[in-house]
CSV table of C-alpha atoms in Angstrom, one decimal:
chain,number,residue,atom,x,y,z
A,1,UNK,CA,-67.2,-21.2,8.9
A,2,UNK,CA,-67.6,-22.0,5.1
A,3,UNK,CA,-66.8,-18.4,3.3
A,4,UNK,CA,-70.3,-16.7,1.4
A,5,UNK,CA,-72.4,-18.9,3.9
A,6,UNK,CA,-74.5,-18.5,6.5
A,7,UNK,CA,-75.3,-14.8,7.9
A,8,UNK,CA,-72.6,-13.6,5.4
A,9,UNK,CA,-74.4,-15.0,2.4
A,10,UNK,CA,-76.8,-12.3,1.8
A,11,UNK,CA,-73.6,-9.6,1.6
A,12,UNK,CA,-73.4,-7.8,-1.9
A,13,UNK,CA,-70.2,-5.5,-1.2
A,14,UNK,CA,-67.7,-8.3,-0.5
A,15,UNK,CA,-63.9,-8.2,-1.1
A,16,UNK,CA,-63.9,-10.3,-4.0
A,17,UNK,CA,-67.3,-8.8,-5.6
A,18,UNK,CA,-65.5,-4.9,-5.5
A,19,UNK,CA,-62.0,-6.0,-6.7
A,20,UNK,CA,-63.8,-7.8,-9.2
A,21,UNK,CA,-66.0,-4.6,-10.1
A,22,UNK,CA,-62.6,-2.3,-9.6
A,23,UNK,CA,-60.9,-4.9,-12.2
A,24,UNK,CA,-63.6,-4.5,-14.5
A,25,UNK,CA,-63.8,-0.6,-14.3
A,26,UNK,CA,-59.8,-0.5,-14.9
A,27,UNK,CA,-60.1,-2.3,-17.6
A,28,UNK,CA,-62.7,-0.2,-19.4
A,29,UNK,CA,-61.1,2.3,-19.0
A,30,UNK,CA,-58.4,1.7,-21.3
A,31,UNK,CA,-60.4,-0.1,-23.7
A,32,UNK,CA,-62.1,3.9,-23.8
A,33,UNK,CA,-58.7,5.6,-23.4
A,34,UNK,CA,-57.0,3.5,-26.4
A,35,UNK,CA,-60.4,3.5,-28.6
A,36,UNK,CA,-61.1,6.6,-28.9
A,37,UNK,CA,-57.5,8.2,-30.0
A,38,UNK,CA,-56.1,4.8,-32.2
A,39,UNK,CA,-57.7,6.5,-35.2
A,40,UNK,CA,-55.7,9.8,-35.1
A,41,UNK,CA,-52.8,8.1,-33.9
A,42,UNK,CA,-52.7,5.7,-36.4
A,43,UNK,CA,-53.2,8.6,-39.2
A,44,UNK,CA,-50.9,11.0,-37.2
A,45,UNK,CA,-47.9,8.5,-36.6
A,46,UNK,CA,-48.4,6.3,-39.9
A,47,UNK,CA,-50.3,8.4,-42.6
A,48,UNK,CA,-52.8,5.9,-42.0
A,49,UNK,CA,-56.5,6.4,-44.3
A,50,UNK,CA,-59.6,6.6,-42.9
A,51,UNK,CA,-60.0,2.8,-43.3
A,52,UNK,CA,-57.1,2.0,-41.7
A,53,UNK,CA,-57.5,4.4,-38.9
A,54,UNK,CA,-61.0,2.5,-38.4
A,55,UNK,CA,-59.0,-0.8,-38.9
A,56,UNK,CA,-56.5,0.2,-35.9
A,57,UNK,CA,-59.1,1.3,-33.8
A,58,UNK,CA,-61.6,-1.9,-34.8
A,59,UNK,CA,-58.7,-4.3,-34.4
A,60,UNK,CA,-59.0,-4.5,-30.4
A,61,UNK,CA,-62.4,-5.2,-30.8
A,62,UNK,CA,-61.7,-7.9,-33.0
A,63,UNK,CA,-59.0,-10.1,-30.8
A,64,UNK,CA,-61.8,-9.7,-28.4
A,65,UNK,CA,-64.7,-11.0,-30.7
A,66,UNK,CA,-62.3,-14.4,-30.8
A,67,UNK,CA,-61.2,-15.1,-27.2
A,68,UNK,CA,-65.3,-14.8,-27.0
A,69,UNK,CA,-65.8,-17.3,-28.8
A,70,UNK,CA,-63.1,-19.3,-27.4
A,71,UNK,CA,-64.7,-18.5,-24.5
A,72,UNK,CA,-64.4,-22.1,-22.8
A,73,UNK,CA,-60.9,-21.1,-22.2
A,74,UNK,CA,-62.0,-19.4,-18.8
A,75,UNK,CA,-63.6,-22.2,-17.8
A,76,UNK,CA,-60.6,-24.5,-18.3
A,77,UNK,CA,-58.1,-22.2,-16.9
A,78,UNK,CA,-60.3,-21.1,-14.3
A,79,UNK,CA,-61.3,-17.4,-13.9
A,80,UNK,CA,-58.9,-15.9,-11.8
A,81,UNK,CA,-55.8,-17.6,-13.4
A,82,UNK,CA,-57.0,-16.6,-16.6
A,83,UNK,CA,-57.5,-13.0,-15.3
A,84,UNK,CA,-54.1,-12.4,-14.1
A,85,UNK,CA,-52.4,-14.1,-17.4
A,86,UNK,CA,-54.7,-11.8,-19.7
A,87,UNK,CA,-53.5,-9.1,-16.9
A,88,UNK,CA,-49.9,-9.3,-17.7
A,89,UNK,CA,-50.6,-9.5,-21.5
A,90,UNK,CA,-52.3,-5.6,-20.9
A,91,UNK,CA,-49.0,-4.6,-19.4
A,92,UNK,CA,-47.3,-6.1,-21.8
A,93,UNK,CA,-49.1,-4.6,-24.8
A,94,UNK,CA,-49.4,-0.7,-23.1
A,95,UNK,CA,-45.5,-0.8,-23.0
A,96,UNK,CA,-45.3,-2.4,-26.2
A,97,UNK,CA,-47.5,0.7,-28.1
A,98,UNK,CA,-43.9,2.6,-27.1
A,99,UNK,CA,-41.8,0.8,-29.5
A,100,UNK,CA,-44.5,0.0,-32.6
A,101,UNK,CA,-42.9,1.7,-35.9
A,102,UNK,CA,-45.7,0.4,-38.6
A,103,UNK,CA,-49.3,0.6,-38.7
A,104,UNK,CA,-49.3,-3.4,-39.6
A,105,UNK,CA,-47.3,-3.9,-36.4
A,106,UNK,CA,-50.0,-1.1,-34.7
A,107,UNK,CA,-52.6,-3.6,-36.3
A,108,UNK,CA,-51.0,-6.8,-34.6
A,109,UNK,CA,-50.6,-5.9,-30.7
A,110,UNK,CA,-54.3,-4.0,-31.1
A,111,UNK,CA,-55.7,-7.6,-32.1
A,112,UNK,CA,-53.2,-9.0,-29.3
A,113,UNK,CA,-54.4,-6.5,-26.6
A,114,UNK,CA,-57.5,-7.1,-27.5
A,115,UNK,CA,-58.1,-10.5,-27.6
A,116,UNK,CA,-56.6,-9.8,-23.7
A,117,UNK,CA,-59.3,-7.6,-23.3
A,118,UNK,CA,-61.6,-10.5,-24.0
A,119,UNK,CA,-60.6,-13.1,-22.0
A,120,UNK,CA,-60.2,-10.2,-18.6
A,121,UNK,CA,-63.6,-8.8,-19.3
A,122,UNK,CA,-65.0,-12.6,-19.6
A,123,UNK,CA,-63.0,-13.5,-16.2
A,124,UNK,CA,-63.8,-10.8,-14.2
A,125,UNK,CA,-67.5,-10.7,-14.8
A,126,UNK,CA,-67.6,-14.9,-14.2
A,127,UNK,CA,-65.9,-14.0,-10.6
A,128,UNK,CA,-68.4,-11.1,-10.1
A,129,UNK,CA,-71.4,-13.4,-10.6
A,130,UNK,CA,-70.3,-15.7,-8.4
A,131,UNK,CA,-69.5,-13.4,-5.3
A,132,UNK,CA,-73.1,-12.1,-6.0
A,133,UNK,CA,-75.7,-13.6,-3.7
A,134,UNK,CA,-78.4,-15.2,-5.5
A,135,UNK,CA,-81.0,-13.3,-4.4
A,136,UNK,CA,-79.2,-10.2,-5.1
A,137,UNK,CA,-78.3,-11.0,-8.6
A,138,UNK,CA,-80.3,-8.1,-10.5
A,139,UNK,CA,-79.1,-5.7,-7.9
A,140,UNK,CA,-75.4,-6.9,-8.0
A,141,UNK,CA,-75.2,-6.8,-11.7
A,142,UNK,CA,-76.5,-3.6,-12.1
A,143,UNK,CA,-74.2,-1.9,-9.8
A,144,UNK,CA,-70.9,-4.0,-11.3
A,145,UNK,CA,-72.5,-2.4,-14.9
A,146,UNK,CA,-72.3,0.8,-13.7
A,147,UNK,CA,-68.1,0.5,-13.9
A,148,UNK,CA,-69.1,1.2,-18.1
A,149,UNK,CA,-70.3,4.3,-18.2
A,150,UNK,CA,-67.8,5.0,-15.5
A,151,UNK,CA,-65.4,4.4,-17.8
A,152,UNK,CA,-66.9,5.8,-20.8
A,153,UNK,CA,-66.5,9.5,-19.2
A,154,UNK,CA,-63.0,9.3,-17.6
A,155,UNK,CA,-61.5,6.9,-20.3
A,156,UNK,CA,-61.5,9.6,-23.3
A,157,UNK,CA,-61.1,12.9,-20.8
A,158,UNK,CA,-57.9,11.2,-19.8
A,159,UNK,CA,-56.7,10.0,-23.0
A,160,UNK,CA,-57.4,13.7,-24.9
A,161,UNK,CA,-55.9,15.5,-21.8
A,162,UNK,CA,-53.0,13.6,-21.6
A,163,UNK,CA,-52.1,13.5,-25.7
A,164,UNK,CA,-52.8,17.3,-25.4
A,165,UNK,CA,-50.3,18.2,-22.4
A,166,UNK,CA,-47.5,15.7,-23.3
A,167,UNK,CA,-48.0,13.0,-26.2
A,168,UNK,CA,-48.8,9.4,-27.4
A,169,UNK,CA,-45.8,8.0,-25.4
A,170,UNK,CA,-47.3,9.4,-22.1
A,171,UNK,CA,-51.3,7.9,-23.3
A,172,UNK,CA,-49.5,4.4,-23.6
A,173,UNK,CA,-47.4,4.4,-20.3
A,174,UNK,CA,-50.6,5.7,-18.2
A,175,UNK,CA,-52.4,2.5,-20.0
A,176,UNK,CA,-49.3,0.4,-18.3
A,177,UNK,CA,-49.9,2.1,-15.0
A,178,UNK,CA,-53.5,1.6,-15.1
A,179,UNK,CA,-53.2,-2.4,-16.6
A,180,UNK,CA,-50.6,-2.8,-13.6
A,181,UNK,CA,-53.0,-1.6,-11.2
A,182,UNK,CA,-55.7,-4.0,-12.5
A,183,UNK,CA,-53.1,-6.8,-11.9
A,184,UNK,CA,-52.7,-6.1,-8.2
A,185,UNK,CA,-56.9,-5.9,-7.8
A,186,UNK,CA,-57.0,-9.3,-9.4
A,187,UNK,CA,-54.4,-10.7,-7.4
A,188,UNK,CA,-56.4,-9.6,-4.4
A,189,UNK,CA,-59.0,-11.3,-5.5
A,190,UNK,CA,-60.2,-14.9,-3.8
A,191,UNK,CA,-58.9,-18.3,-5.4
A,192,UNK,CA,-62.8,-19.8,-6.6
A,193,UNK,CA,-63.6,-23.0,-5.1
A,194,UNK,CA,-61.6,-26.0,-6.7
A,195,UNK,CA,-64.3,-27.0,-9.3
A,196,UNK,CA,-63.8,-23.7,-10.9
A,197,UNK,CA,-60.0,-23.9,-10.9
A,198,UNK,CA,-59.9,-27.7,-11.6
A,199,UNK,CA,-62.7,-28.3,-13.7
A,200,UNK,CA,-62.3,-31.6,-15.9
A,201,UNK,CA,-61.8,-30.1,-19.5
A,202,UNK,CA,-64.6,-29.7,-21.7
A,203,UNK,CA,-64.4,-29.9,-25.9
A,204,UNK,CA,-65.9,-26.2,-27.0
A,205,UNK,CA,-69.3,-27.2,-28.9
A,206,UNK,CA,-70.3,-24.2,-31.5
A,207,UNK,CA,-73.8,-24.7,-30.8
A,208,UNK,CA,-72.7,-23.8,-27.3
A,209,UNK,CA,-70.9,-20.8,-28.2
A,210,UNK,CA,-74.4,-18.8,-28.9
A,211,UNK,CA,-77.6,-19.0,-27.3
A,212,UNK,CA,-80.1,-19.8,-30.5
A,213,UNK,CA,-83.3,-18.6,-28.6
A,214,UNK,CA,-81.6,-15.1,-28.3
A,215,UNK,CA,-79.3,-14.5,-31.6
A,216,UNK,CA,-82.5,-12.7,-33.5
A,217,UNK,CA,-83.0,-10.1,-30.4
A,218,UNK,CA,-79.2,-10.1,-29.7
A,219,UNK,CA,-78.2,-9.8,-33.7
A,220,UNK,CA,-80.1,-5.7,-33.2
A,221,UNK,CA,-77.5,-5.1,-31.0
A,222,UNK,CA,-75.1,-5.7,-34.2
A,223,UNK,CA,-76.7,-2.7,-35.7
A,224,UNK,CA,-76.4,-0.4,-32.3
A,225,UNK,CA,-72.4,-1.5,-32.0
A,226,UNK,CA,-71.9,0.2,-35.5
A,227,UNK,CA,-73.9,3.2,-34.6
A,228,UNK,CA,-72.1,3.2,-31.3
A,229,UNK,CA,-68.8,2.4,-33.3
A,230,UNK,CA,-69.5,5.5,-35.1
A,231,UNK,CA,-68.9,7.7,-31.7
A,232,UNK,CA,-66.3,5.9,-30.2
A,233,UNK,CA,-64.2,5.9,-33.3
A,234,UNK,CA,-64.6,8.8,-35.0
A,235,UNK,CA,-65.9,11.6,-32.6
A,236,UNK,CA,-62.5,12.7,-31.9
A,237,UNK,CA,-61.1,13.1,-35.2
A,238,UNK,CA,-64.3,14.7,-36.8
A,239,UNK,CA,-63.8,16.6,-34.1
A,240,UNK,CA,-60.3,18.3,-34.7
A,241,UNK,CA,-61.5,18.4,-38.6
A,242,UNK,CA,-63.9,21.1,-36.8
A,243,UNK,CA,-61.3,22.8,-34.9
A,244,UNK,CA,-63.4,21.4,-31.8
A,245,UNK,CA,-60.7,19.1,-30.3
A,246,UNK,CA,-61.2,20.2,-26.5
A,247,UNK,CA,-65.0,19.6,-26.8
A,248,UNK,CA,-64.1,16.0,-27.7
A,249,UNK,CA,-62.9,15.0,-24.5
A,250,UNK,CA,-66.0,17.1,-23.0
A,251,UNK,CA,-68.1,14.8,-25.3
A,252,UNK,CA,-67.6,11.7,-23.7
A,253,UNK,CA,-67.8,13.1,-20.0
A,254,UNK,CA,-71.4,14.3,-21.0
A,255,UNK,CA,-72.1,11.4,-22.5
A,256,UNK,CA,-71.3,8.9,-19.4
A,257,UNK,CA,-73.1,11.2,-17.2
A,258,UNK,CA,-76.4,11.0,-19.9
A,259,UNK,CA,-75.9,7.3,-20.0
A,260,UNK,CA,-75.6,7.2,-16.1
A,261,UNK,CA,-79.4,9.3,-15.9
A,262,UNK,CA,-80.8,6.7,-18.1
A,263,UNK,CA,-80.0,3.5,-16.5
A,264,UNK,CA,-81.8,5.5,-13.4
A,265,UNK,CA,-84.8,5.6,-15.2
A,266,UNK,CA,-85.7,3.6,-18.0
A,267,UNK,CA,-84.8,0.3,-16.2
A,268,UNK,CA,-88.3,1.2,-14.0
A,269,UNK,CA,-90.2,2.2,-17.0
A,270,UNK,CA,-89.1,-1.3,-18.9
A,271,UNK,CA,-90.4,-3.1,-15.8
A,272,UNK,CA,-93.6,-1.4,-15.4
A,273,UNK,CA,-94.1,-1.1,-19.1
A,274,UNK,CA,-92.3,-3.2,-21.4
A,275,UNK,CA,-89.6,-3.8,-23.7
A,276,UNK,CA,-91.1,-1.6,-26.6
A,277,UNK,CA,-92.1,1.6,-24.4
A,278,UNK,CA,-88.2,2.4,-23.9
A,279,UNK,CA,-85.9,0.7,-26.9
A,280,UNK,CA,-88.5,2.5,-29.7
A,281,UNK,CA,-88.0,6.0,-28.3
A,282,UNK,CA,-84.4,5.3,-27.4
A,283,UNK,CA,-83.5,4.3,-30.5
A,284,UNK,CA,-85.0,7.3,-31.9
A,285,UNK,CA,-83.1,9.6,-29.6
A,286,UNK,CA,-79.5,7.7,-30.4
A,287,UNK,CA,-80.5,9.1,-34.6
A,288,UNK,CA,-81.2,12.1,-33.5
A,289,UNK,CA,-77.7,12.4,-31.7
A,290,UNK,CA,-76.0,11.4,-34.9
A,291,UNK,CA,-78.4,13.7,-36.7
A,292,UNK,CA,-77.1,16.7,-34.3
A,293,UNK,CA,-73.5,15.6,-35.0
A,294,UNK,CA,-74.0,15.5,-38.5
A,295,UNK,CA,-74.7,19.3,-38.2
A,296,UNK,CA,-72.4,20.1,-35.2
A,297,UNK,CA,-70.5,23.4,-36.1
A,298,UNK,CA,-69.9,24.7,-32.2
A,299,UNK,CA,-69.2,23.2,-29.1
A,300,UNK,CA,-72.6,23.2,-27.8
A,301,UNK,CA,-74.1,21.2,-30.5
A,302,UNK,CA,-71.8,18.3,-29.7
A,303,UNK,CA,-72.8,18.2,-26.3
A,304,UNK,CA,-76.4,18.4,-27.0
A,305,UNK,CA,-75.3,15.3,-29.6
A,306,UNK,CA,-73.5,13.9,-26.6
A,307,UNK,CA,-76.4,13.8,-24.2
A,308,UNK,CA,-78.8,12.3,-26.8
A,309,UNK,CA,-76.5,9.5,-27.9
A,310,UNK,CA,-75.8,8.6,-23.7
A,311,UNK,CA,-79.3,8.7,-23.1
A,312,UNK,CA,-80.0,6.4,-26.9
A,313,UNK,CA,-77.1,3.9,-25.9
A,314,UNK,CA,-77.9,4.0,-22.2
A,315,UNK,CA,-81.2,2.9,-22.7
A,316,UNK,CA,-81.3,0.5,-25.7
A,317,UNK,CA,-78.2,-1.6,-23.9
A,318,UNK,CA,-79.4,-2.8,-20.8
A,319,UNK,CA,-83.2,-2.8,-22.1
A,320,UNK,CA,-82.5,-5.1,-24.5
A,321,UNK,CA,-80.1,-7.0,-22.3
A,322,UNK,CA,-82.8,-7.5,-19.8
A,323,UNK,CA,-85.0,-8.6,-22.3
A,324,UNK,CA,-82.9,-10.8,-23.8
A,325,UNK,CA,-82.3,-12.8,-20.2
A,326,UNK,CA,-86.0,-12.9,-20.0
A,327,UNK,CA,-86.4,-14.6,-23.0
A,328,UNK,CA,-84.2,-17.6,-22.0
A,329,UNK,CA,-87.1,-18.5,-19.3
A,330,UNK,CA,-84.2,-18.6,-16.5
A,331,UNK,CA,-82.2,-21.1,-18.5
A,332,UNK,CA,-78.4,-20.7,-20.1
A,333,UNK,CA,-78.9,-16.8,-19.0
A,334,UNK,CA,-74.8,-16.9,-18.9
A,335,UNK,CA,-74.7,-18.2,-22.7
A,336,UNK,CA,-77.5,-15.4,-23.2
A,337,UNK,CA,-75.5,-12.7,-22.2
A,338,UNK,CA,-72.6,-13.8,-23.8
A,339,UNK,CA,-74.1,-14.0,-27.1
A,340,UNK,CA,-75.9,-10.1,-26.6
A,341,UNK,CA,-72.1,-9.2,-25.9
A,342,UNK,CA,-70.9,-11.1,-29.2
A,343,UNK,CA,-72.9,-9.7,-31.3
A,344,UNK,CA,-72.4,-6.1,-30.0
A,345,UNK,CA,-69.1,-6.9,-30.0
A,346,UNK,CA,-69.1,-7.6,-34.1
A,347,UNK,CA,-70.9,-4.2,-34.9
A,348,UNK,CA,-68.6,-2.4,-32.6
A,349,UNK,CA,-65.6,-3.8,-34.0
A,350,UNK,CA,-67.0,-4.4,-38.0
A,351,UNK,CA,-68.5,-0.9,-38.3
A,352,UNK,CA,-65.4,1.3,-38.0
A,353,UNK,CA,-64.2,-0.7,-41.4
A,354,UNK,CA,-67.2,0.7,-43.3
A,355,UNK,CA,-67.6,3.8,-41.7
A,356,UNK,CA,-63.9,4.7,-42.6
A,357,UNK,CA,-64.9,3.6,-46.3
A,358,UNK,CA,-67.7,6.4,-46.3
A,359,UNK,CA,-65.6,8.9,-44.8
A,360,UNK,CA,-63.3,8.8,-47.4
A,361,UNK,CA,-65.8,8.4,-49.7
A,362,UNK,CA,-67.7,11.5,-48.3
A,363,UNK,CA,-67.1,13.0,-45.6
A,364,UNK,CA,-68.0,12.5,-41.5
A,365,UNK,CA,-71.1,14.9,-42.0
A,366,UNK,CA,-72.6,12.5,-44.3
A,367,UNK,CA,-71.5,9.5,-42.3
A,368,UNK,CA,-73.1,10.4,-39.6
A,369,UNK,CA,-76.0,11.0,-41.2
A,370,UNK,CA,-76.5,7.4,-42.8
A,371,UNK,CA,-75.7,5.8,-39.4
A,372,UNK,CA,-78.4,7.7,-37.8
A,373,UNK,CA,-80.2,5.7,-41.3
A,374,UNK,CA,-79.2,2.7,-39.3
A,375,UNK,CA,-80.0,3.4,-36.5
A,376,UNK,CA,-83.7,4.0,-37.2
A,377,UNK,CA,-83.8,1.2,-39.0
A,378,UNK,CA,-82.7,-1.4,-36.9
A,379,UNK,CA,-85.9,-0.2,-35.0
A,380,UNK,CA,-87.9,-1.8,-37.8
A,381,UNK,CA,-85.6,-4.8,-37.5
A,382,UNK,CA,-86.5,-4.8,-33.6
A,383,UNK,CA,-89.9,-4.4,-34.5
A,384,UNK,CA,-90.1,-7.4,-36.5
A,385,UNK,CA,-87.9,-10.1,-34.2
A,386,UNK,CA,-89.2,-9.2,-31.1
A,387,UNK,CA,-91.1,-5.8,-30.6
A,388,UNK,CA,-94.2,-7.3,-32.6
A,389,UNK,CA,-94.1,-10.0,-29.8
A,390,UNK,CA,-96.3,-10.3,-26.4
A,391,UNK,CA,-93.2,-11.3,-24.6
A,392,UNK,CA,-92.7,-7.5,-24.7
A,393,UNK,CA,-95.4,-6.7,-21.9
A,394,UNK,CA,-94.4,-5.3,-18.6
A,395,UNK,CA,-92.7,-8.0,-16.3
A,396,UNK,CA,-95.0,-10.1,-14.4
């Protein structure tokens, strides 16, 4: 019998679809436990500025940006092939943070790693889709998405704990370990039919690298990458500036767990609703998180921060992501997510730059007070590229 036919075709939890998942959630996990310490390692280790800090931290994000848009790469290579060379290259590059001496050579493996990043978070979510049943496909996706916020919470609890009991060197060997343990889940994984691994190649088109229905909608999620840029980046070292360093790792548990009660909820309201009933409050929540960090002077208030910026981000991502599938009319919904990703991508990986100009211009109080400025503002930017829009209405 034909595998994923038949009886067995309605099956979400298959082999393939929870390596796939498990692959994913690994992989995550160090993109969390490397982004949020690369800032004070890079100032620590190399008397790094705030800009470069941001630059060491932003670089990952960067090499990932361009294997996205080389994206054609998976399909040529084929998914799972590309998966376990990208793999190997995580290995490679968690060791290699053992021997880096410079901040420019600190610079070069992030943009390395992280174009790897790219290409394994590109292949493992192409085999996910493609172990989920059709008629399963919101369900399936939803639960594979859940590996983020997964990863969100135990990514930088792990990384602070372990730079606070040992060191660096033990933060990039635990990277290795966890890398090698994605290697093994992808090797698990199923060979995809021949088509997928054999495909005739195919010339990369830029007008296929971005779905042109979607870039306005998707371009807002520029401005909530550098807001979420903002937390990822520098919530750790604005945290040791205020003597708070063991609420930092406490930060990003409460903040998955927020982010986790959110997706729970507001993906019903959207539905029922609409688009604008849940992104305009959310977004107003995610400024009032960096509001309350702006003013954090105790533990407590960076939790409360915490809780409001998992329950902003975990509502504006996959509202927005759902809408912008909806807006592609069932056609190119791959492309469509891909370009939402890019762009969220480009303010994840862009804002760190800027933000670590203001810092040293200012200070992190004041930064985080002109990104909550952004972040209310890219709710007038919503409002005037898709929230003035009937497509917003409650799905029919």
């Amino acid at each position: 019998m034909a595998r994923g036919t038949t009886a067995g075709a309605e099956r979400l939890w298959t082999r393939d679809f929870v390596l796939a998942t498990v692959v994913n959630a690994l992989a995550m996990s160090i993109f969390y436990l490397l982004m949020t310490t690369m800032a004070v390692y890079a100032v620590r280790e190399f008397a790094a500025s705030a800009t470069g800090a941001g630059l060491a931290s932003s670089m990952f994000i960067v090499g990932a940006v361009v294997t996205r848009l080389t994206g054609g790469v998976v399909d040529l290579a084929g998914p799972r092939r590309t998966l376990l060379v990208a793999l190997a290259v995580f290995v490679a590059m968690s060791l290699t943070y053992l021997q880096v001496d410079s901040l420019s050579l600190l610079l070069a493996v992030r943009f390395v790693h992280g174009a790897a990043f790219g290409l394994v978070s590109t292949a493992a979510t192409t085999l996910a889709q493609s172990a989920i049943p059709a008629a399963r496909r919101g369900e399936g996706t939803g639960y594979y998405a859940m590996s983020v916020p997964f990863a969100s919470g135990i990514g930088p609890l792990l990384a602070l704990w372990l730079i606070d009991r040992w060191d660096y060197q033990a933060l990039f060997v635990t990277s290795a370990v966890v890398s090698a343990l994605a290697f093994v889940a992808a090797a698990l994984l199923h060979r995809p039919p021949a088509r997928e691994e054999g495909a005739a190649p195919v010339r990369p088109r830029w007008r296929d690298m971005v779905h042109p229905q979607v870039v306005p909608l998707a371009a807002f999620m520029l401005l909530i990458g550098v807001v979420n840029s903002s937390v990822i980046t520098y919530v750790h070292p604005y945290a040791e500036t205020l003597g708070l360093t063991r609420a930092a790792g406490a930060f990003f548990l409460v903040q998955a767990l927020a982010v986790v009660a959110a997706r729970l909820v507001s993906g019903r309201v959207q539905d029922r609703r609409g688009d604008n009933m849940v992104v305009y409050p959310a977004v107003v929540v995610y400024a009032a998180a960096m509001v309350t960090l702006s003013q954090a002077g105790s533990g407590l208030t960076l939790l409360i921060a915490a809780a409001l910026a998992g329950a902003g981000f975990g509502t504006v991502m996959p509202a927005v992501q759902a809408a912008v599938v909806r807006l592609t009319g069932g056609q190119r919904v791959g492309l469509a997510v891909s370009t939402y990703y890019l762009f969220l991508d480009i303010g994840t990986g862009l804002g760190p730059l800027g933000l670590g100009l203001l810092i040293e211009a200012v200070d992190h109080r004041a930064m985080y007070l002109t990104v909550a400025g952004v972040a209310l503002s890219s709710a007038l930017y919503y409002h005037a590229v898709h929230g003035r829009l009937p497509v917003t209405g409650p799905a029919r």
